mmCIF file with all atom_site columns, C-alpha atoms in Angstrom:
data_model
loop_
_atom_site.group_PDB
_atom_site.id
_atom_site.type_symbol
_atom_site.label_atom_id
_atom_site.label_alt_id
_atom_site.label_comp_id
_atom_site.label_asym_id
_atom_site.label_entity_id
_atom_site.label_seq_id
_atom_site.pdbx_PDB_ins_code
_atom_site.Cartn_x
_atom_site.Cartn_y
_atom_site.Cartn_z
_atom_site.occupancy
_atom_site.B_iso_or_equiv
_atom_site.pdbx_formal_charge
_atom_site.auth_seq_id
_atom_site.auth_comp_id
_atom_site.auth_asym_id
_atom_site.auth_atom_id
_atom_site.pdbx_PDB_model_num
ATOM 1   C CA . UNK A 1 1   ? 75.188  66.694  112.380 1.00 0.00 ? 1   UNK A CA 1
ATOM 2   C CA . UNK A 1 2   ? 76.558  64.526  109.564 1.00 0.00 ? 2   UNK A CA 1
ATOM 3   C CA . UNK A 1 3   ? 73.691  63.718  107.100 1.00 0.00 ? 3   UNK A CA 1
ATOM 4   C CA . UNK A 1 4   ? 75.807  60.977  105.629 1.00 0.00 ? 4   UNK A CA 1
ATOM 5   C CA . UNK A 1 5   ? 76.708  62.982  102.653 1.00 0.00 ? 5   UNK A CA 1
ATOM 6   C CA . UNK A 1 6   ? 79.798  64.491  103.796 1.00 0.00 ? 6   UNK A CA 1
ATOM 7   C CA . UNK A 1 7   ? 78.315  67.846  105.303 1.00 0.00 ? 7   UNK A CA 1
ATOM 8   C CA . UNK A 1 8   ? 80.735  67.412  108.370 1.00 0.00 ? 8   UNK A CA 1
ATOM 9   C CA . UNK A 1 9   ? 83.642  67.172  106.282 1.00 0.00 ? 9   UNK A CA 1
ATOM 10  C CA . UNK A 1 10  ? 82.545  70.120  104.101 1.00 0.00 ? 10  UNK A CA 1
ATOM 11  C CA . UNK A 1 11  ? 82.091  72.292  107.036 1.00 0.00 ? 11  UNK A CA 1
ATOM 12  C CA . UNK A 1 12  ? 85.433  71.425  108.419 1.00 0.00 ? 12  UNK A CA 1
ATOM 13  C CA . UNK A 1 13  ? 87.021  72.068  105.257 1.00 0.00 ? 13  UNK A CA 1
ATOM 14  C CA . UNK A 1 14  ? 85.272  75.453  105.009 1.00 0.00 ? 14  UNK A CA 1
ATOM 15  C CA . UNK A 1 15  ? 86.457  76.333  108.538 1.00 0.00 ? 15  UNK A CA 1
ATOM 16  C CA . UNK A 1 16  ? 90.009  75.451  107.569 1.00 0.00 ? 16  UNK A CA 1
ATOM 17  C CA . UNK A 1 17  ? 89.883  77.598  104.561 1.00 0.00 ? 17  UNK A CA 1
ATOM 18  C CA . UNK A 1 18  ? 88.541  80.585  106.459 1.00 0.00 ? 18  UNK A CA 1
ATOM 19  C CA . UNK A 1 19  ? 91.360  80.146  109.030 1.00 0.00 ? 19  UNK A CA 1
ATOM 20  C CA . UNK A 1 20  ? 93.981  79.906  106.310 1.00 0.00 ? 20  UNK A CA 1
ATOM 21  C CA . UNK A 1 21  ? 92.535  82.829  104.289 1.00 0.00 ? 21  UNK A CA 1
ATOM 22  C CA . UNK A 1 22  ? 92.882  84.911  107.723 1.00 0.00 ? 22  UNK A CA 1
ATOM 23  C CA . UNK A 1 23  ? 96.443  83.812  108.206 1.00 0.00 ? 23  UNK A CA 1
ATOM 24  C CA . UNK A 1 24  ? 97.173  84.586  104.537 1.00 0.00 ? 24  UNK A CA 1
ATOM 25  C CA . UNK A 1 25  ? 95.862  88.099  104.532 1.00 0.00 ? 25  UNK A CA 1
ATOM 26  C CA . UNK A 1 26  ? 98.079  88.962  107.577 1.00 0.00 ? 26  UNK A CA 1
ATOM 27  C CA . UNK A 1 27  ? 101.383 88.332  105.685 1.00 0.00 ? 27  UNK A CA 1
ATOM 28  C CA . UNK A 1 28  ? 102.967 88.811  102.131 1.00 0.00 ? 28  UNK A CA 1
ATOM 29  C CA . UNK A 1 29  ? 101.806 85.209  101.027 1.00 0.00 ? 29  UNK A CA 1
ATOM 30  C CA . UNK A 1 30  ? 102.550 85.352  97.356  1.00 0.00 ? 30  UNK A CA 1
ATOM 31  C CA . UNK A 1 31  ? 105.875 87.032  97.742  1.00 0.00 ? 31  UNK A CA 1
ATOM 32  C CA . UNK A 1 32  ? 107.007 84.372  100.409 1.00 0.00 ? 32  UNK A CA 1
ATOM 33  C CA . UNK A 1 33  ? 105.536 81.641  98.151  1.00 0.00 ? 33  UNK A CA 1
ATOM 34  C CA . UNK A 1 34  ? 107.492 82.833  95.141  1.00 0.00 ? 34  UNK A CA 1
ATOM 35  C CA . UNK A 1 35  ? 110.671 83.147  97.152  1.00 0.00 ? 35  UNK A CA 1
ATOM 36  C CA . UNK A 1 36  ? 110.427 79.575  98.367  1.00 0.00 ? 36  UNK A CA 1
ATOM 37  C CA . UNK A 1 37  ? 109.544 78.178  94.833  1.00 0.00 ? 37  UNK A CA 1
ATOM 38  C CA . UNK A 1 38  ? 112.503 80.222  93.404  1.00 0.00 ? 38  UNK A CA 1
ATOM 39  C CA . UNK A 1 39  ? 114.884 78.756  96.035  1.00 0.00 ? 39  UNK A CA 1
ATOM 40  C CA . UNK A 1 40  ? 114.021 75.326  95.394  1.00 0.00 ? 40  UNK A CA 1
ATOM 41  C CA . UNK A 1 41  ? 114.423 75.853  91.603  1.00 0.00 ? 41  UNK A CA 1
ATOM 42  C CA . UNK A 1 42  ? 117.669 77.567  92.148  1.00 0.00 ? 42  UNK A CA 1
ATOM 43  C CA . UNK A 1 43  ? 118.881 74.704  94.363  1.00 0.00 ? 43  UNK A CA 1
ATOM 44  C CA . UNK A 1 44  ? 117.646 71.944  92.300  1.00 0.00 ? 44  UNK A CA 1
ATOM 45  C CA . UNK A 1 45  ? 118.062 72.721  88.612  1.00 0.00 ? 45  UNK A CA 1
ATOM 46  C CA . UNK A 1 46  ? 121.921 73.269  88.436  1.00 0.00 ? 46  UNK A CA 1
ATOM 47  C CA . UNK A 1 47  ? 122.472 70.257  90.676  1.00 0.00 ? 47  UNK A CA 1
ATOM 48  C CA . UNK A 1 48  ? 120.187 68.037  88.803  1.00 0.00 ? 48  UNK A CA 1
ATOM 49  C CA . UNK A 1 49  ? 121.443 68.963  85.426  1.00 0.00 ? 49  UNK A CA 1
ATOM 50  C CA . UNK A 1 50  ? 125.244 69.626  85.993  1.00 0.00 ? 50  UNK A CA 1
ATOM 51  C CA . UNK A 1 51  ? 126.273 66.647  84.007  1.00 0.00 ? 51  UNK A CA 1
ATOM 52  C CA . UNK A 1 52  ? 124.632 68.342  80.767  1.00 0.00 ? 52  UNK A CA 1
ATOM 53  C CA . UNK A 1 53  ? 126.376 71.717  81.283  1.00 0.00 ? 53  UNK A CA 1
ATOM 54  C CA . UNK A 1 54  ? 129.520 72.311  79.485  1.00 0.00 ? 54  UNK A CA 1
ATOM 55  C CA . UNK A 1 55  ? 131.165 73.381  82.697  1.00 0.00 ? 55  UNK A CA 1
ATOM 56  C CA . UNK A 1 56  ? 133.222 71.173  85.195  1.00 0.00 ? 56  UNK A CA 1
ATOM 57  C CA . UNK A 1 57  ? 130.792 68.858  87.100  1.00 0.00 ? 57  UNK A CA 1
ATOM 58  C CA . UNK A 1 58  ? 129.945 70.225  90.413  1.00 0.00 ? 58  UNK A CA 1
ATOM 59  C CA . UNK A 1 59  ? 131.150 73.691  89.857  1.00 0.00 ? 59  UNK A CA 1
ATOM 60  C CA . UNK A 1 60  ? 127.690 75.262  90.338  1.00 0.00 ? 60  UNK A CA 1
ATOM 61  C CA . UNK A 1 61  ? 126.234 72.793  92.707  1.00 0.00 ? 61  UNK A CA 1
ATOM 62  C CA . UNK A 1 62  ? 127.697 74.191  95.991  1.00 0.00 ? 62  UNK A CA 1
ATOM 63  C CA . UNK A 1 63  ? 126.603 77.820  95.207  1.00 0.00 ? 63  UNK A CA 1
ATOM 64  C CA . UNK A 1 64  ? 123.193 76.674  93.820  1.00 0.00 ? 64  UNK A CA 1
ATOM 65  C CA . UNK A 1 65  ? 122.561 75.192  97.252  1.00 0.00 ? 65  UNK A CA 1
ATOM 66  C CA . UNK A 1 66  ? 123.747 78.119  98.959  1.00 0.00 ? 66  UNK A CA 1
ATOM 67  C CA . UNK A 1 67  ? 121.752 80.592  97.049  1.00 0.00 ? 67  UNK A CA 1
ATOM 68  C CA . UNK A 1 68  ? 118.663 78.363  96.801  1.00 0.00 ? 68  UNK A CA 1
ATOM 69  C CA . UNK A 1 69  ? 118.755 77.851  100.610 1.00 0.00 ? 69  UNK A CA 1
ATOM 70  C CA . UNK A 1 70  ? 119.035 81.589  101.088 1.00 0.00 ? 70  UNK A CA 1
ATOM 71  C CA . UNK A 1 71  ? 115.933 82.116  99.074  1.00 0.00 ? 71  UNK A CA 1
ATOM 72  C CA . UNK A 1 72  ? 113.925 79.530  100.949 1.00 0.00 ? 72  UNK A CA 1
ATOM 73  C CA . UNK A 1 73  ? 114.976 81.024  104.284 1.00 0.00 ? 73  UNK A CA 1
ATOM 74  C CA . UNK A 1 74  ? 114.028 84.426  103.097 1.00 0.00 ? 74  UNK A CA 1
ATOM 75  C CA . UNK A 1 75  ? 110.509 83.056  102.115 1.00 0.00 ? 75  UNK A CA 1
ATOM 76  C CA . UNK A 1 76  ? 110.035 81.295  105.293 1.00 0.00 ? 76  UNK A CA 1
ATOM 77  C CA . UNK A 1 77  ? 110.929 84.328  107.364 1.00 0.00 ? 77  UNK A CA 1
ATOM 78  C CA . UNK A 1 78  ? 108.610 86.529  105.457 1.00 0.00 ? 78  UNK A CA 1
ATOM 79  C CA . UNK A 1 79  ? 105.907 84.116  106.479 1.00 0.00 ? 79  UNK A CA 1
ATOM 80  C CA . UNK A 1 80  ? 107.255 84.114  110.090 1.00 0.00 ? 80  UNK A CA 1
ATOM 81  C CA . UNK A 1 81  ? 107.913 87.809  110.526 1.00 0.00 ? 81  UNK A CA 1
ATOM 82  C CA . UNK A 1 82  ? 105.716 89.769  108.291 1.00 0.00 ? 82  UNK A CA 1
ATOM 83  C CA . UNK A 1 83  ? 106.841 93.146  109.828 1.00 0.00 ? 83  UNK A CA 1
ATOM 84  C CA . UNK A 1 84  ? 110.465 92.621  108.324 1.00 0.00 ? 84  UNK A CA 1
ATOM 85  C CA . UNK A 1 85  ? 108.944 91.880  104.829 1.00 0.00 ? 85  UNK A CA 1
ATOM 86  C CA . UNK A 1 86  ? 110.568 94.841  103.080 1.00 0.00 ? 86  UNK A CA 1
ATOM 87  C CA . UNK A 1 87  ? 113.993 93.915  104.442 1.00 0.00 ? 87  UNK A CA 1
ATOM 88  C CA . UNK A 1 88  ? 113.727 90.303  103.542 1.00 0.00 ? 88  UNK A CA 1
ATOM 89  C CA . UNK A 1 89  ? 112.087 91.141  100.064 1.00 0.00 ? 89  UNK A CA 1
ATOM 90  C CA . UNK A 1 90  ? 115.181 93.282  99.315  1.00 0.00 ? 90  UNK A CA 1
ATOM 91  C CA . UNK A 1 91  ? 117.436 90.624  100.409 1.00 0.00 ? 91  UNK A CA 1
ATOM 92  C CA . UNK A 1 92  ? 115.492 88.201  98.321  1.00 0.00 ? 92  UNK A CA 1
ATOM 93  C CA . UNK A 1 93  ? 115.918 90.438  95.319  1.00 0.00 ? 93  UNK A CA 1
ATOM 94  C CA . UNK A 1 94  ? 119.712 90.821  95.931  1.00 0.00 ? 94  UNK A CA 1
ATOM 95  C CA . UNK A 1 95  ? 120.241 86.899  96.430  1.00 0.00 ? 95  UNK A CA 1
ATOM 96  C CA . UNK A 1 96  ? 118.099 86.213  93.256  1.00 0.00 ? 96  UNK A CA 1
ATOM 97  C CA . UNK A 1 97  ? 120.127 88.574  91.258  1.00 0.00 ? 97  UNK A CA 1
ATOM 98  C CA . UNK A 1 98  ? 123.365 87.368  92.549  1.00 0.00 ? 98  UNK A CA 1
ATOM 99  C CA . UNK A 1 99  ? 122.342 83.693  91.888  1.00 0.00 ? 99  UNK A CA 1
ATOM 100 C CA . UNK A 1 100 ? 122.413 84.488  88.166  1.00 0.00 ? 100 UNK A CA 1
ATOM 101 C CA . UNK A 1 101 ? 126.247 84.675  88.318  1.00 0.00 ? 101 UNK A CA 1
ATOM 102 C CA . UNK A 1 102 ? 126.945 82.093  90.868  1.00 0.00 ? 102 UNK A CA 1
ATOM 103 C CA . UNK A 1 103 ? 124.435 79.453  90.228  1.00 0.00 ? 103 UNK A CA 1
ATOM 104 C CA . UNK A 1 104 ? 122.869 80.267  86.896  1.00 0.00 ? 104 UNK A CA 1
ATOM 105 C CA . UNK A 1 105 ? 119.915 81.515  88.765  1.00 0.00 ? 105 UNK A CA 1
ATOM 106 C CA . UNK A 1 106 ? 118.058 78.191  88.359  1.00 0.00 ? 106 UNK A CA 1
ATOM 107 C CA . UNK A 1 107 ? 118.503 78.539  84.652  1.00 0.00 ? 107 UNK A CA 1
ATOM 108 C CA . UNK A 1 108 ? 117.104 82.077  84.880  1.00 0.00 ? 108 UNK A CA 1
ATOM 109 C CA . UNK A 1 109 ? 113.732 80.915  86.027  1.00 0.00 ? 109 UNK A CA 1
ATOM 110 C CA . UNK A 1 110 ? 114.467 80.708  89.825  1.00 0.00 ? 110 UNK A CA 1
ATOM 111 C CA . UNK A 1 111 ? 116.118 84.245  89.499  1.00 0.00 ? 111 UNK A CA 1
ATOM 112 C CA . UNK A 1 112 ? 113.157 85.852  87.814  1.00 0.00 ? 112 UNK A CA 1
ATOM 113 C CA . UNK A 1 113 ? 110.651 84.115  90.362  1.00 0.00 ? 113 UNK A CA 1
ATOM 114 C CA . UNK A 1 114 ? 112.929 85.265  93.303  1.00 0.00 ? 114 UNK A CA 1
ATOM 115 C CA . UNK A 1 115 ? 112.995 88.870  91.989  1.00 0.00 ? 115 UNK A CA 1
ATOM 116 C CA . UNK A 1 116 ? 109.318 88.815  91.604  1.00 0.00 ? 116 UNK A CA 1
ATOM 117 C CA . UNK A 1 117 ? 108.695 87.396  94.918  1.00 0.00 ? 117 UNK A CA 1
ATOM 118 C CA . UNK A 1 118 ? 111.184 89.742  96.514  1.00 0.00 ? 118 UNK A CA 1
ATOM 119 C CA . UNK A 1 119 ? 109.251 92.669  94.918  1.00 0.00 ? 119 UNK A CA 1
ATOM 120 C CA . UNK A 1 120 ? 105.998 91.493  96.179  1.00 0.00 ? 120 UNK A CA 1
ATOM 121 C CA . UNK A 1 121 ? 107.376 91.058  99.839  1.00 0.00 ? 121 UNK A CA 1
ATOM 122 C CA . UNK A 1 122 ? 108.971 94.386  99.622  1.00 0.00 ? 122 UNK A CA 1
ATOM 123 C CA . UNK A 1 123 ? 105.849 96.216  98.447  1.00 0.00 ? 123 UNK A CA 1
ATOM 124 C CA . UNK A 1 124 ? 103.521 94.436  101.005 1.00 0.00 ? 124 UNK A CA 1
ATOM 125 C CA . UNK A 1 125 ? 101.929 96.606  103.706 1.00 0.00 ? 125 UNK A CA 1
ATOM 126 C CA . UNK A 1 126 ? 100.037 95.265  106.750 1.00 0.00 ? 126 UNK A CA 1
ATOM 127 C CA . UNK A 1 127 ? 96.273  95.509  106.444 1.00 0.00 ? 127 UNK A CA 1
ATOM 128 C CA . UNK A 1 128 ? 96.097  98.018  109.268 1.00 0.00 ? 128 UNK A CA 1
ATOM 129 C CA . UNK A 1 129 ? 98.519  100.393 107.420 1.00 0.00 ? 129 UNK A CA 1
ATOM 130 C CA . UNK A 1 130 ? 96.645  99.908  104.234 1.00 0.00 ? 130 UNK A CA 1
ATOM 131 C CA . UNK A 1 131 ? 93.304  100.924 105.819 1.00 0.00 ? 131 UNK A CA 1
ATOM 132 C CA . UNK A 1 132 ? 95.041  104.019 107.442 1.00 0.00 ? 132 UNK A CA 1
ATOM 133 C CA . UNK A 1 133 ? 96.572  105.207 104.053 1.00 0.00 ? 133 UNK A CA 1
ATOM 134 C CA . UNK A 1 134 ? 93.307  105.166 102.459 1.00 0.00 ? 134 UNK A CA 1
ATOM 135 C CA . UNK A 1 135 ? 91.865  107.599 104.897 1.00 0.00 ? 135 UNK A CA 1
ATOM 136 C CA . UNK A 1 136 ? 94.239  110.381 103.896 1.00 0.00 ? 136 UNK A CA 1
#
């Protein structure tokens, strides 16, 4: 049913977007996304700019990779197991806070984004529970 103007592609894109939107609404999407972005920033920034720091080269690189990897894993698990979002969100907040001391928290930006993502994941409730609490 393609009329030559991309109507079939547009319809396919619309169907994919509807499917993605349904998937996104079933999990703490923004909390997990912010945790992943925070993990990438926490791991990358200290490793990339350690020659500009006044500390010994490589002193923050190992811990930056550890904390950044932990935040990325928390974000991915929030997507994979939304029922554990409160536990993983709390763990994300803890790792983001500790990364301030161990890896400069991705120059604080990663730590702030990790804390925000952890709060969003912690506060998320499944759509069925949200509807039930509105009826009370």
